[in-house]
Structures are given as structure tokens and as C-alpha cells.
Tab-separated table of C-alpha atoms in Angstrom:
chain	number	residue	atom	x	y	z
A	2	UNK	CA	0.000	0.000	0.000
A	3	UNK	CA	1.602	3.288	-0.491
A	4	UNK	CA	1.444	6.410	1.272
A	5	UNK	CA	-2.024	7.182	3.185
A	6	UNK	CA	-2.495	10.922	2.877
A	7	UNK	CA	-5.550	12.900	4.752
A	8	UNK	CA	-6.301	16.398	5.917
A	9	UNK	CA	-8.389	17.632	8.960
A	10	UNK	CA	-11.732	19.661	8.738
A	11	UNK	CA	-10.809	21.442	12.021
A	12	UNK	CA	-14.323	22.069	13.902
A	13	UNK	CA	-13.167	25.704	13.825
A	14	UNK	CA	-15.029	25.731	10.897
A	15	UNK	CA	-19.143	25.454	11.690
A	16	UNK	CA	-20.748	22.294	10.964
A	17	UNK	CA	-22.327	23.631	8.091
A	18	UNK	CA	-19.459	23.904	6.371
A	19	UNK	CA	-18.907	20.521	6.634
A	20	UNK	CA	-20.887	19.296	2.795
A	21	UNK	CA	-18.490	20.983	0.997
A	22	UNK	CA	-15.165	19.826	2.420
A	23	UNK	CA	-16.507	16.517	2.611
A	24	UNK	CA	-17.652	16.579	-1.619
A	25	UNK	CA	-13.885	18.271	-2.261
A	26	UNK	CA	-12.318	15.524	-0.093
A	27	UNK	CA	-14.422	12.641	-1.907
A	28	UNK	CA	-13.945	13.791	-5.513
A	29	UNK	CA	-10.066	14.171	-4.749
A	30	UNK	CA	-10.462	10.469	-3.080
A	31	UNK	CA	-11.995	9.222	-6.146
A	32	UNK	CA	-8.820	10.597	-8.588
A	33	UNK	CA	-5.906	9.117	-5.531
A	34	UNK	CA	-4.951	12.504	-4.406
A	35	UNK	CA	-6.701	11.993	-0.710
A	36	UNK	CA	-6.765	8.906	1.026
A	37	UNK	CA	-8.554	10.145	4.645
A	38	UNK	CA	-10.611	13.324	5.839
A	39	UNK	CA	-10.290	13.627	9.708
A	40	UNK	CA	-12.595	15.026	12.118
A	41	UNK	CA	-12.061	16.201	15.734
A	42	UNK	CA	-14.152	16.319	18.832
A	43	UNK	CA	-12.400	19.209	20.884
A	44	UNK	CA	-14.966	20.562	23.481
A	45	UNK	CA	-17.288	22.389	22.685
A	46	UNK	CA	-17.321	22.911	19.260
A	47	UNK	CA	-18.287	19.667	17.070
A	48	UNK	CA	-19.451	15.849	17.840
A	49	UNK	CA	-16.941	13.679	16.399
A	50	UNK	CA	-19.126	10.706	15.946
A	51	UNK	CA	-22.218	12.831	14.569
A	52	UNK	CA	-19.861	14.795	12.429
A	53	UNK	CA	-18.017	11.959	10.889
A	54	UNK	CA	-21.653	9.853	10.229
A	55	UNK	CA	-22.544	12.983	7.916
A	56	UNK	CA	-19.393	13.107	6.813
A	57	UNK	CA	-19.486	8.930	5.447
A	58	UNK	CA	-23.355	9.888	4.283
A	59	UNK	CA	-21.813	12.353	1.851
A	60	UNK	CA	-19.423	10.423	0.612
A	61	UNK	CA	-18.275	7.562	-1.669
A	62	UNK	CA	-14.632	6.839	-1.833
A	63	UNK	CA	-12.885	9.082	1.372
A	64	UNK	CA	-12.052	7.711	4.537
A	65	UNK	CA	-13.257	9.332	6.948
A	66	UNK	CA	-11.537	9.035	10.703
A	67	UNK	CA	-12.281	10.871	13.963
A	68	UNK	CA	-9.394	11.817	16.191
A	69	UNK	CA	-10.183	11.657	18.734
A	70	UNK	CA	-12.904	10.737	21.048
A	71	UNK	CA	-12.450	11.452	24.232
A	72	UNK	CA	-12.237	8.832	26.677
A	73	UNK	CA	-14.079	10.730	30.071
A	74	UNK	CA	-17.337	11.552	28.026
A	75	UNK	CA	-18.346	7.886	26.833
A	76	UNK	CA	-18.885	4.873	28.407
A	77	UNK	CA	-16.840	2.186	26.800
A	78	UNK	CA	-20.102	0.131	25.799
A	79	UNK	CA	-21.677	3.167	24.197
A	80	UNK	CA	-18.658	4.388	22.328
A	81	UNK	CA	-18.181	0.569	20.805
A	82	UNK	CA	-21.835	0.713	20.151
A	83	UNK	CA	-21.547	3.345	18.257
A	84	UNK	CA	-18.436	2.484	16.064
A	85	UNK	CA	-19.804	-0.833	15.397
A	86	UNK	CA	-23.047	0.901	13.769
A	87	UNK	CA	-20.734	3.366	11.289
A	88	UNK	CA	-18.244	0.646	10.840
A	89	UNK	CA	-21.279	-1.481	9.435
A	90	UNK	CA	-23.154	0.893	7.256
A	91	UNK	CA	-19.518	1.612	5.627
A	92	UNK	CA	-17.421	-0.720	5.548
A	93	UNK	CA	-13.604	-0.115	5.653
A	94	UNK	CA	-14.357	3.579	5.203
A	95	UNK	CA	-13.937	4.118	8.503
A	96	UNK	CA	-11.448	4.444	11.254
A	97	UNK	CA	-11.407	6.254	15.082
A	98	UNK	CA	-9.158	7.252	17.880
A	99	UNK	CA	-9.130	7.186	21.616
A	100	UNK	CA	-7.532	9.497	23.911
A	101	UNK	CA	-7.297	11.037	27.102
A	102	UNK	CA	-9.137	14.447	25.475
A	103	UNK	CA	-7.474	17.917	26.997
A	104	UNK	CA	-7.542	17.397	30.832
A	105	UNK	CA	-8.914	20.919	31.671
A	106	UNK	CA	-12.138	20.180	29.775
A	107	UNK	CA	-12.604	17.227	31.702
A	108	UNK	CA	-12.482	18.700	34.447
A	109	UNK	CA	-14.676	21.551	33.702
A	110	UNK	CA	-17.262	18.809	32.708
A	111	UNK	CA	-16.824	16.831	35.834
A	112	UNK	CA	-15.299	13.838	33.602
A	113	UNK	CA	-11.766	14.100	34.753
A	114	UNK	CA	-10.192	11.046	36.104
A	115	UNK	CA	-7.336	10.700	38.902
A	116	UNK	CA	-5.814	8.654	36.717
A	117	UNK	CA	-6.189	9.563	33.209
A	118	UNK	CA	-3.838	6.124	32.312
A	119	UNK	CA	-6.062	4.042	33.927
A	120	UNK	CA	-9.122	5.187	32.046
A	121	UNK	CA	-7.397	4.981	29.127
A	122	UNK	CA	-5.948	1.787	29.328
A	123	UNK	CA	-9.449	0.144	30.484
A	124	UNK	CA	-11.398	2.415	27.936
A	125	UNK	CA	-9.360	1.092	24.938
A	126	UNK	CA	-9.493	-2.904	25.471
A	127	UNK	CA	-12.705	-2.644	26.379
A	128	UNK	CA	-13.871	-0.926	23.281
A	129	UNK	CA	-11.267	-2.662	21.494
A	130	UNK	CA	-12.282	-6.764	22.671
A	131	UNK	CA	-16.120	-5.946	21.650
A	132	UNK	CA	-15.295	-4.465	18.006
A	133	UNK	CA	-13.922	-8.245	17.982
A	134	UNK	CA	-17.363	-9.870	18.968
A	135	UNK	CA	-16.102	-10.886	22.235
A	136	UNK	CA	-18.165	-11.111	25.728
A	137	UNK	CA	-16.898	-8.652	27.998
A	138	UNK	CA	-16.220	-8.580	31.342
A	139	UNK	CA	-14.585	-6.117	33.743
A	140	UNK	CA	-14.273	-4.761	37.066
A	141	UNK	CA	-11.264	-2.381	36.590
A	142	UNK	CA	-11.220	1.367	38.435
A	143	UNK	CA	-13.198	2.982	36.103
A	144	UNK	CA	-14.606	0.549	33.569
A	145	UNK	CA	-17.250	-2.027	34.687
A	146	UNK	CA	-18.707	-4.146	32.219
A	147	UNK	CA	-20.575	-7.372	33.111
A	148	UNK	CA	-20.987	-9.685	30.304
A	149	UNK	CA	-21.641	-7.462	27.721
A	150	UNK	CA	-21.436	-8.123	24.000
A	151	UNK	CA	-22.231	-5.933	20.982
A	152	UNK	CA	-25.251	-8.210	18.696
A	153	UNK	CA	-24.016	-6.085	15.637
A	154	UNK	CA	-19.684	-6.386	16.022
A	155	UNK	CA	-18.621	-5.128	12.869
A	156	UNK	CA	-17.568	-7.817	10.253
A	157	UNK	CA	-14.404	-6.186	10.290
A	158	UNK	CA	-13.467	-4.395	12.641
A	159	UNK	CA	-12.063	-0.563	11.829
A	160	UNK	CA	-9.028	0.756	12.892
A	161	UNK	CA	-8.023	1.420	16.088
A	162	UNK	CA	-6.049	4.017	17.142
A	163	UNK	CA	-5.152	6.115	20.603
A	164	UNK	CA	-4.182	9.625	20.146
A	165	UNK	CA	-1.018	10.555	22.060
A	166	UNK	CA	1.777	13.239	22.618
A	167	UNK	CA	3.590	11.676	25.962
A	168	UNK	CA	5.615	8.824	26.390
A	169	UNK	CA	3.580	6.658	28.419
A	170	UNK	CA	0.598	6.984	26.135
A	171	UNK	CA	2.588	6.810	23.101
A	172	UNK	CA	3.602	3.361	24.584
A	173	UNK	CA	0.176	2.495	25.884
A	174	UNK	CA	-0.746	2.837	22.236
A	175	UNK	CA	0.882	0.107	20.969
A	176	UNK	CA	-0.354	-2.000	24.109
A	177	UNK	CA	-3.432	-1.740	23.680
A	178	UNK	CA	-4.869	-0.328	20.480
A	179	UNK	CA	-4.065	-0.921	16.368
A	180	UNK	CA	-1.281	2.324	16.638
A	181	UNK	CA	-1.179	5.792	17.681
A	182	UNK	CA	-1.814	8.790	16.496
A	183	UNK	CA	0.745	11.308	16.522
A	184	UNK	CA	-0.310	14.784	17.384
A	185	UNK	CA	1.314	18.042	16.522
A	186	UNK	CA	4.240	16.453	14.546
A	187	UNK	CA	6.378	18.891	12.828
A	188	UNK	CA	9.745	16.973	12.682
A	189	UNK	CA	10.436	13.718	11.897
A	190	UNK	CA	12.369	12.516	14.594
A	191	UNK	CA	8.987	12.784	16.972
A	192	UNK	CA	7.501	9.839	14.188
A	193	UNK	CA	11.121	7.805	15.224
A	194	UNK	CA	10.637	8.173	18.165
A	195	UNK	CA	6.972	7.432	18.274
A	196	UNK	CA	7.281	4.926	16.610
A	197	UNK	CA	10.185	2.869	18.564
A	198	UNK	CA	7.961	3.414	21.858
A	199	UNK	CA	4.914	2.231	20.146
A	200	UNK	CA	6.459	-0.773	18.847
A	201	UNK	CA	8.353	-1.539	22.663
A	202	UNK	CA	5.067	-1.169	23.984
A	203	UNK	CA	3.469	-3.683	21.521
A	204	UNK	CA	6.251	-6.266	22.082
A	205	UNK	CA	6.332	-5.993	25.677
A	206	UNK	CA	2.390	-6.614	25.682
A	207	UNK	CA	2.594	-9.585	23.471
A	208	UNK	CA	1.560	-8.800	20.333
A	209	UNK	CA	2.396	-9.889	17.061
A	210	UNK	CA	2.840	-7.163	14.302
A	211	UNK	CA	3.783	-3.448	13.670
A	212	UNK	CA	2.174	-0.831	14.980
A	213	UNK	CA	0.379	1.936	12.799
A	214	UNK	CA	1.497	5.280	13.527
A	215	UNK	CA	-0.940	8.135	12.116
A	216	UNK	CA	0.594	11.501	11.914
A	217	UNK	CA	-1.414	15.259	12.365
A	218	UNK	CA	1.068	17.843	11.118
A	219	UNK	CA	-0.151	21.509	10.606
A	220	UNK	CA	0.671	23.336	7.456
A	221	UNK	CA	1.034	26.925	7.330
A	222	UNK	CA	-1.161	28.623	4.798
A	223	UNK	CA	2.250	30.058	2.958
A	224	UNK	CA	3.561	26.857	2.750
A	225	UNK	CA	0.826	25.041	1.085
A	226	UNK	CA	1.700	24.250	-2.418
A	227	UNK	CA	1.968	20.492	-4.122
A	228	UNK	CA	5.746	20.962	-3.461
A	229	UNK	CA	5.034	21.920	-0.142
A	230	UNK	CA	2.837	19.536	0.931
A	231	UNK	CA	5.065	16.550	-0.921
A	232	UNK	CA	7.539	17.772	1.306
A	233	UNK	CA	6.216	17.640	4.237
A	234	UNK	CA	4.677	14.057	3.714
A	235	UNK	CA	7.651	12.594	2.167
A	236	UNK	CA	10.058	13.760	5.445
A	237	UNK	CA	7.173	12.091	7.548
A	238	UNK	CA	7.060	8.895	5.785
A	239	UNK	CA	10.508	8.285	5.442
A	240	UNK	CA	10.563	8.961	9.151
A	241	UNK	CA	8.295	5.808	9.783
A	242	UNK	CA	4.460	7.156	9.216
A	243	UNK	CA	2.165	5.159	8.212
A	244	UNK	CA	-0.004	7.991	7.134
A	245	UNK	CA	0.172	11.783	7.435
A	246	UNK	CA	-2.694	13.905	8.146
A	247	UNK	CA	-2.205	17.878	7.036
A	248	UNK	CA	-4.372	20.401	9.397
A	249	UNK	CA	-4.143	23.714	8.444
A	250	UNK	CA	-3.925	26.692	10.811
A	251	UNK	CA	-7.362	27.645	13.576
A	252	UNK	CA	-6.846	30.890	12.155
A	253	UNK	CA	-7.564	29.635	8.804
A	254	UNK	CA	-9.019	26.246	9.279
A	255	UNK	CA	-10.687	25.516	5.500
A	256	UNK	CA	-8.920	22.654	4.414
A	257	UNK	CA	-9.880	22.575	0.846
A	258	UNK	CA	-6.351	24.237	-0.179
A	259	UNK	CA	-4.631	21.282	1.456
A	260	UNK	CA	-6.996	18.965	-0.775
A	261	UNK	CA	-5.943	21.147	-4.070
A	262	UNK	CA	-2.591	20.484	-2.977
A	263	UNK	CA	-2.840	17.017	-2.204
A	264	UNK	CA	-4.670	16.084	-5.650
A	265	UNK	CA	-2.098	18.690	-7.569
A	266	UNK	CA	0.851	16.377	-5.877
A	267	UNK	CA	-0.812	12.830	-7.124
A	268	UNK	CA	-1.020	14.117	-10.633
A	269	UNK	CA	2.724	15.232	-10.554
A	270	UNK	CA	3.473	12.038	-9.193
């Protein structure tokens, strides 16, 4: 497979702005200049999981991937629910991340956990075991689920990812989930190293496999060009991405240039 490229409707932007990004991002899918369109549910702008089901209604060919959900605001049972149900009306077109979500926001929504690791940790399997069909039992410190399985698993079940900046949840990434995504990745030795820390984490927990590492890297308006952008990817893929998601700026969040750019790269190519 070769290079998965996406950009980020930032929810900046009001929801009803969403149609036409979405039609931009699909047509450029359909020629091979976009592979993903990314959505975000940073509080309290936009709904990540309402957002993206518009966003797979609208379209035919993108890939459409939310990044990320929020751990504190879902219970694990609901959030796999929900997956399961987009992951079934479009198959393969779809693909989600977990995360802590930022810690003040929790807190200002009474969500915040003492230990935002734990949650995490407990969140992801659990969401993670009944995408697979399984039964699913636990009693952890923040997750309690007592015999619980999904009656509409998805066939296949999408991709997996936990969003992550530290560390220890770059690490717990590749524990627990398909990869990470990295955020707010400008050089390429933060994909290295993300990477390596994934992968120890993977090992260390037993499983078989490399871990996917997703990359969000914002581009400034000046710089985006097909030259530009094909810089910016290539550096990041070399450096070990699996994919590489362009955001542009809050101050100019309309990511249809990036799209131009994307599609004006492909047919260079």
C-alpha cells in the first residue's frame, strides 16, 4: 500500500461547512490525491461521531476518521456501540481514535479522572475486545462491564487508534490499540521516536505485528503548495508514518487548499 495521505476539517469551521469539504475531499479520493478526511471532537465545538456519520453519508470513496474521542465523556459500551453501527453501514471507510481528550475540559465537565492512564488503558481494550465480537467482562477502576457483547460487532473491525503526545501513552498505544496517532508532529524525529515506543510497547504486551502510527502535522497557509505539501509528507514517511494527516492553521481552518494540494501532488506524481 503506499502512502495514506488525509487532511483535517478542524471544527473551527461550523458544521455547516462541513458538505463541501466533505464533496472536495471525496472527488479528490476518487482521482488518488486523498486517502482520509479527519474530524475532531475538541470541546465544545463539534461531535466527532455525529460529524463523521454525515461526513461517510456524503461520501463515496474518502475515509473518513475521527481523532479523537475522548475517553471521560463515553462509556466504553456506548462508544463501541456506536463504532460498530458506522463501521457497518460503511465498511472499511472508517477508522477512530481514543484518547485522554485535553484534561482541563474534563475537568470543567466533571469527567476528569485521577488517573487519566487508567481510564485509558481500560477504555481502549474494552472498546477494542467488543469491536472483535467478544463477551466482555470487567471490574477495573473505572470501567465495569458485566458480560456485555455488541449483537451487531462489525464484520471487520475498523481501525483502532489512541491519540497521544507523551511517552507513556505513546507506549500504551501500541499495548493496547491498532497504533497511535501522533499529534502536533512537525519533525520527523517525533515519528522515530513514536514509533520505537509504540512498537516496545506492543512487544512488551505480546503482540504480534507493527504498529500503525498516524501523523497530524499543521501546514502553514504560505507553505501550502503540491511541493510543499510533498515535502512535508515525504520527510514524515521516510521517518516511519504510516499515514500523514495535514491540518491547516485555527486561524484559517478551510482545508480545501490542502486537498488542491494534495490532488495537484498525485497528478505530478
Amino acid at each position: 500500500m503506499g502512502t495514506v495521505t488525509g487532511v483535517v476539517f478542524r471544527p473551527q469551521s461550523p458544521p455547516e461547512h462541513l458538505r463541501a469539504v466533505v464533496e472536495a475531499a471525496d472527488a479528490a479520493a476518487a482521482e488518488g490525491g486523498v486517502d482520509e478526511l479527519w474530524v475532531w471532537e475538541d470541546c465544545f465545538l463539534e461531535g466527532g461521531l455525529t460529524t463523521a456519520a454525515a461526513a461517510l453519508a456524503w461520501s463515496t470513496h474518502v475515509r473518513v476518521g475521527v481523532g479523537l474521542l475522548p475517553v471521560p465523556l463515553r462509556n466504553p459500551a456506548l462508544a463501541a456501540m456506536e463504532i460498530a453501527t458506522l463501521a457497518r453501514l460503511f465498511p472499511d471507510r472508517f477508522v477512530v481514535a481514543l484518547g485522554h481528550g485535553v484534561l482541563d475540559w474534563m475537568a470543567q465537565v466533571g469527567a476528569r479522572a485521577a488517573s487519566p492512564m487508567t481510564l485509558l488503558r481500560e477504555h481502549t481494550a474494552s472498546v477494542r475486545d467488543l469491536l472483535s465480537g467478544e463477551r466482555v467482562d470487567v471490574a477495573g477502576d473505572y470501567v465495569h462491564l458485566d458480560g456485555v457483547t455488541l449483537d451487531w460487532p462489525p464484520v471487520q473491525p475498523p481501525r483502532l487508534l489512541v491519540g497521544a503526545r507523551g511517552p507513556k501513552t505513546v507506549r500504551l498505544a501500541g499495548e493496547v490499540a491498532d497504533g497511535v496517532l501522533l499529534d502536533g508532529v512537525v519533525e520527523p524525529e517525533v515519528v522515530v521516536r513514536g514509533r520505537a515506543t509504540a512498537q516496545e510497547g506492543r512487544e512488551a504486551a505480546g503482540r504480534a505485528g507493527a504498529t500503525y502510527v498516524a501523523a497530524y502535522t499543521e501546514i502553514a497557509t504560505a507553505e501550502v503548495s503540491a511541493d510543499g505539501v510533498a515535502g512535508r509528507v515525504s520527510r514524515l514517511v521516510e521517518a516511519g508514518a504510516d499515514s500523514v494527516i495535514l491540518q491547516s492553521d485555527a486561524d484559517d481552518p478551510d482545508p480545501r487548499p490542502l486537498v488542491a494540494a494534495l490532488a495537484e501532488r498525485e497528478h505530478a506524481d
